[in-house]
């Protein structure tokens, strides 16, 4: 229900002392089975995740460069 996959048939979900308004709160889901796509390069995966978040290619490139540098991965 938090993710909007199910519609509650009674009651309400509250967040920070009020009714949850999903248009104002972003809630994600991290499945327990996490992993990378073994046949993809890491930059390709990061670009894919950026695309899922609605980032432009420029925003995506800048974010990837920033985080790889910050985490000293590059």
CSV table of N, CA and C in Angstrom, one decimal:
chain,number,residue,atom,x,y,z
A,1,UNK,N,0.8,-1.2,0.0
A,1,UNK,CA,0.0,0.0,0.0
A,1,UNK,C,0.9,1.3,0.0
A,2,UNK,N,2.0,1.2,0.7
A,2,UNK,CA,2.9,2.3,0.7
A,2,UNK,C,3.4,2.7,-0.7
A,3,UNK,N,3.6,1.7,-1.5
A,3,UNK,CA,4.1,1.9,-2.9
A,3,UNK,C,3.0,2.2,-3.9
A,4,UNK,N,1.7,2.0,-3.4
A,4,UNK,CA,0.6,2.2,-4.4
A,4,UNK,C,0.3,1.0,-5.2
A,5,UNK,N,0.8,-0.1,-4.8
A,5,UNK,CA,0.5,-1.3,-5.6
A,5,UNK,C,-0.8,-1.9,-5.2
A,6,UNK,N,-1.2,-1.7,-3.9
A,6,UNK,CA,-2.5,-2.1,-3.4
A,6,UNK,C,-3.3,-0.9,-2.9
A,7,UNK,N,-4.6,-1.0,-3.1
A,7,UNK,CA,-5.5,0.1,-2.6
A,7,UNK,C,-6.1,-0.4,-1.3
A,8,UNK,N,-5.9,0.4,-0.2
A,8,UNK,CA,-6.5,0.0,1.1
A,8,UNK,C,-8.0,0.0,1.0
A,9,UNK,N,-8.7,-1.0,1.7
A,9,UNK,CA,-10.1,-1.0,1.7
A,9,UNK,C,-10.7,-0.4,2.9
A,10,UNK,N,-9.8,-0.1,3.9
A,10,UNK,CA,-10.2,0.6,5.1
A,10,UNK,C,-9.0,1.2,5.8
A,11,UNK,N,-9.2,2.1,6.7
A,11,UNK,CA,-8.1,2.7,7.4
A,11,UNK,C,-7.4,3.7,6.6
A,12,UNK,N,-6.3,4.2,7.1
A,12,UNK,CA,-5.4,5.1,6.4
A,12,UNK,C,-4.0,4.9,6.8
A,13,UNK,N,-3.1,5.4,6.0
A,13,UNK,CA,-1.7,5.3,6.3
A,13,UNK,C,-1.3,6.8,6.7
A,14,UNK,N,-0.6,6.9,7.8
A,14,UNK,CA,-0.1,8.2,8.2
A,14,UNK,C,1.4,8.3,8.1
A,15,UNK,N,1.8,9.5,7.9
A,15,UNK,CA,3.2,9.8,7.8
A,15,UNK,C,3.5,11.2,8.4
A,16,UNK,N,4.4,11.3,9.4
A,16,UNK,CA,4.7,12.5,10.0
A,16,UNK,C,3.4,13.2,10.6
A,17,UNK,N,2.6,12.5,11.3
A,17,UNK,CA,1.4,13.0,12.0
A,17,UNK,C,0.3,13.4,11.1
A,18,UNK,N,0.3,12.9,9.9
A,18,UNK,CA,-0.8,13.3,8.9
A,18,UNK,C,-1.0,12.1,7.9
A,19,UNK,N,-2.1,12.3,7.2
A,19,UNK,CA,-2.4,11.3,6.2
A,19,UNK,C,-1.4,11.3,5.1
A,20,UNK,N,-0.9,10.1,4.7
A,20,UNK,CA,0.1,10.0,3.7
A,20,UNK,C,-0.4,10.5,2.3
A,21,UNK,N,0.3,11.5,1.8
A,21,UNK,CA,0.0,12.0,0.4
A,21,UNK,C,1.2,11.6,-0.5
A,22,UNK,N,0.9,10.5,-1.2
A,22,UNK,CA,2.0,10.0,-2.1
A,22,UNK,C,2.5,10.9,-3.1
A,23,UNK,N,1.8,12.0,-3.4
A,23,UNK,CA,2.3,13.0,-4.4
A,23,UNK,C,3.4,13.9,-3.8
A,24,UNK,N,3.5,13.9,-2.4
A,24,UNK,CA,4.4,14.7,-1.7
A,24,UNK,C,5.6,13.9,-1.1
A,25,UNK,N,5.4,12.6,-1.1
A,25,UNK,CA,6.4,11.7,-0.5
A,25,UNK,C,6.9,10.7,-1.5
A,26,UNK,N,8.2,10.5,-1.6
A,26,UNK,CA,8.7,9.5,-2.5
A,26,UNK,C,9.2,8.3,-1.6
A,27,UNK,N,8.6,7.2,-1.9
A,27,UNK,CA,8.9,6.0,-1.2
A,27,UNK,C,9.4,4.9,-2.1
A,28,UNK,N,10.6,4.4,-1.8
A,28,UNK,CA,11.2,3.4,-2.7
A,28,UNK,C,11.2,2.0,-2.1
A,29,UNK,N,11.5,1.1,-2.8
A,29,UNK,CA,11.6,-0.3,-2.3
A,29,UNK,C,12.9,-0.9,-2.7
A,30,UNK,N,13.6,-1.5,-1.8
A,30,UNK,CA,14.8,-2.2,-2.1
A,30,UNK,C,14.6,-3.7,-1.8
A,31,UNK,N,14.5,-4.5,-2.8
A,31,UNK,CA,14.3,-5.9,-2.6
A,31,UNK,C,15.5,-6.5,-1.9
A,32,UNK,N,15.2,-7.6,-1.2
A,32,UNK,CA,16.3,-8.3,-0.5
A,32,UNK,C,17.3,-8.9,-1.5
A,33,UNK,N,16.8,-9.4,-2.6
A,33,UNK,CA,17.7,-10.0,-3.6
A,33,UNK,C,18.2,-8.8,-4.5
A,34,UNK,N,19.3,-8.3,-4.2
A,34,UNK,CA,19.9,-7.2,-5.0
A,34,UNK,C,21.1,-7.8,-5.8
A,35,UNK,N,21.3,-7.1,-6.8
A,35,UNK,CA,22.4,-7.6,-7.6
A,35,UNK,C,22.6,-6.7,-8.9
A,36,UNK,N,23.7,-6.9,-9.5
A,36,UNK,CA,24.0,-6.2,-10.7
A,36,UNK,C,23.7,-7.2,-11.9
A,37,UNK,N,23.6,-6.5,-13.1
A,37,UNK,CA,23.4,-7.3,-14.3
A,37,UNK,C,24.8,-7.7,-14.8
A,38,UNK,N,25.2,-8.9,-14.7
A,38,UNK,CA,26.6,-9.4,-14.9
A,38,UNK,C,27.1,-9.1,-16.3
A,39,UNK,N,26.2,-9.0,-17.3
A,39,UNK,CA,26.7,-8.8,-18.7
A,39,UNK,C,26.7,-7.3,-19.0
A,40,UNK,N,26.4,-6.4,-18.1
A,40,UNK,CA,26.4,-5.0,-18.3
A,40,UNK,C,27.6,-4.3,-17.6
A,41,UNK,N,28.1,-3.3,-18.2
A,41,UNK,CA,29.1,-2.5,-17.6
A,41,UNK,C,28.5,-1.6,-16.6
A,42,UNK,N,29.2,-1.2,-15.5
A,42,UNK,CA,28.7,-0.4,-14.4
A,42,UNK,C,28.1,0.9,-14.9
A,43,UNK,N,28.8,1.6,-15.9
A,43,UNK,CA,28.3,2.8,-16.3
A,43,UNK,C,27.0,2.7,-17.0
A,44,UNK,N,26.8,1.6,-17.8
A,44,UNK,CA,25.5,1.3,-18.4
A,44,UNK,C,24.4,1.1,-17.4
A,45,UNK,N,24.7,0.4,-16.3
A,45,UNK,CA,23.7,0.2,-15.3
A,45,UNK,C,23.4,1.6,-14.6
A,46,UNK,N,24.4,2.4,-14.3
A,46,UNK,CA,24.2,3.7,-13.6
A,46,UNK,C,23.3,4.6,-14.5
A,47,UNK,N,23.6,4.6,-15.8
A,47,UNK,CA,22.8,5.4,-16.8
A,47,UNK,C,21.4,4.9,-16.8
A,48,UNK,N,21.2,3.6,-16.7
A,48,UNK,CA,19.8,3.0,-16.7
A,48,UNK,C,19.1,3.4,-15.4
A,49,UNK,N,19.7,3.4,-14.3
A,49,UNK,CA,19.1,3.8,-13.0
A,49,UNK,C,18.8,5.3,-13.1
A,50,UNK,N,19.7,6.1,-13.7
A,50,UNK,CA,19.4,7.5,-13.8
A,50,UNK,C,18.2,7.8,-14.7
A,51,UNK,N,18.1,7.0,-15.8
A,51,UNK,CA,16.9,7.1,-16.7
A,51,UNK,C,15.7,6.8,-15.9
A,52,UNK,N,15.7,5.8,-15.1
A,52,UNK,CA,14.5,5.4,-14.3
A,52,UNK,C,14.1,6.5,-13.4
A,53,UNK,N,15.1,7.3,-12.9
A,53,UNK,CA,14.8,8.4,-12.0
A,53,UNK,C,14.4,9.7,-12.8
A,54,UNK,N,14.4,9.6,-14.1
A,54,UNK,CA,13.9,10.8,-14.9
A,54,UNK,C,15.1,11.8,-15.1
A,55,UNK,N,16.3,11.4,-14.9
A,55,UNK,CA,17.4,12.3,-15.1
A,55,UNK,C,17.7,12.4,-16.6
A,56,UNK,N,18.2,13.6,-17.0
A,56,UNK,CA,18.7,13.8,-18.4
A,56,UNK,C,20.0,13.2,-18.5
A,57,UNK,N,20.5,13.0,-19.7
A,57,UNK,CA,21.8,12.3,-19.9
A,57,UNK,C,22.9,13.1,-19.3
A,58,UNK,N,22.8,14.5,-19.4
A,58,UNK,CA,23.8,15.4,-18.8
A,58,UNK,C,23.8,15.3,-17.2
A,59,UNK,N,22.6,15.3,-16.6
A,59,UNK,CA,22.5,15.1,-15.2
A,59,UNK,C,23.1,13.8,-14.8
A,60,UNK,N,22.7,12.8,-15.5
A,60,UNK,CA,23.2,11.4,-15.2
A,60,UNK,C,24.7,11.4,-15.3
A,61,UNK,N,25.3,11.9,-16.4
A,61,UNK,CA,26.8,11.9,-16.5
A,61,UNK,C,27.4,12.6,-15.4
A,62,UNK,N,26.9,13.8,-15.0
A,62,UNK,CA,27.5,14.6,-13.9
A,62,UNK,C,27.4,13.9,-12.6
A,63,UNK,N,26.2,13.2,-12.3
A,63,UNK,CA,26.1,12.5,-11.1
A,63,UNK,C,27.0,11.3,-11.0
A,64,UNK,N,27.1,10.6,-12.1
A,64,UNK,CA,28.0,9.4,-12.1
A,64,UNK,C,29.5,9.9,-11.9
A,65,UNK,N,29.9,10.9,-12.6
A,65,UNK,CA,31.3,11.4,-12.4
A,65,UNK,C,31.5,11.9,-10.9
A,66,UNK,N,30.5,12.6,-10.4
A,66,UNK,CA,30.6,13.1,-9.0
A,66,UNK,C,30.8,11.9,-8.0
A,67,UNK,N,29.9,10.9,-8.1
A,67,UNK,CA,29.9,9.9,-7.1
A,67,UNK,C,31.1,8.9,-7.3
A,68,UNK,N,31.5,8.6,-8.5
A,68,UNK,CA,32.6,7.8,-8.7
A,68,UNK,C,33.9,8.5,-8.2
A,69,UNK,N,34.0,9.8,-8.3
A,69,UNK,CA,35.1,10.6,-7.8
A,69,UNK,C,35.0,10.6,-6.3
A,70,UNK,N,33.8,10.9,-5.7
A,70,UNK,CA,33.7,11.0,-4.3
A,70,UNK,C,34.0,9.7,-3.6
A,71,UNK,N,33.6,8.6,-4.2
A,71,UNK,CA,33.8,7.3,-3.6
A,71,UNK,C,35.2,6.7,-4.0
A,72,UNK,N,35.9,7.5,-4.8
A,72,UNK,CA,37.3,7.1,-5.2
A,72,UNK,C,37.2,5.8,-5.9
A,73,UNK,N,36.3,5.6,-6.8
A,73,UNK,CA,36.1,4.4,-7.6
A,73,UNK,C,36.7,4.5,-9.0
A,74,UNK,N,36.7,5.7,-9.5
A,74,UNK,CA,37.1,6.0,-10.9
A,74,UNK,C,38.5,5.5,-11.2
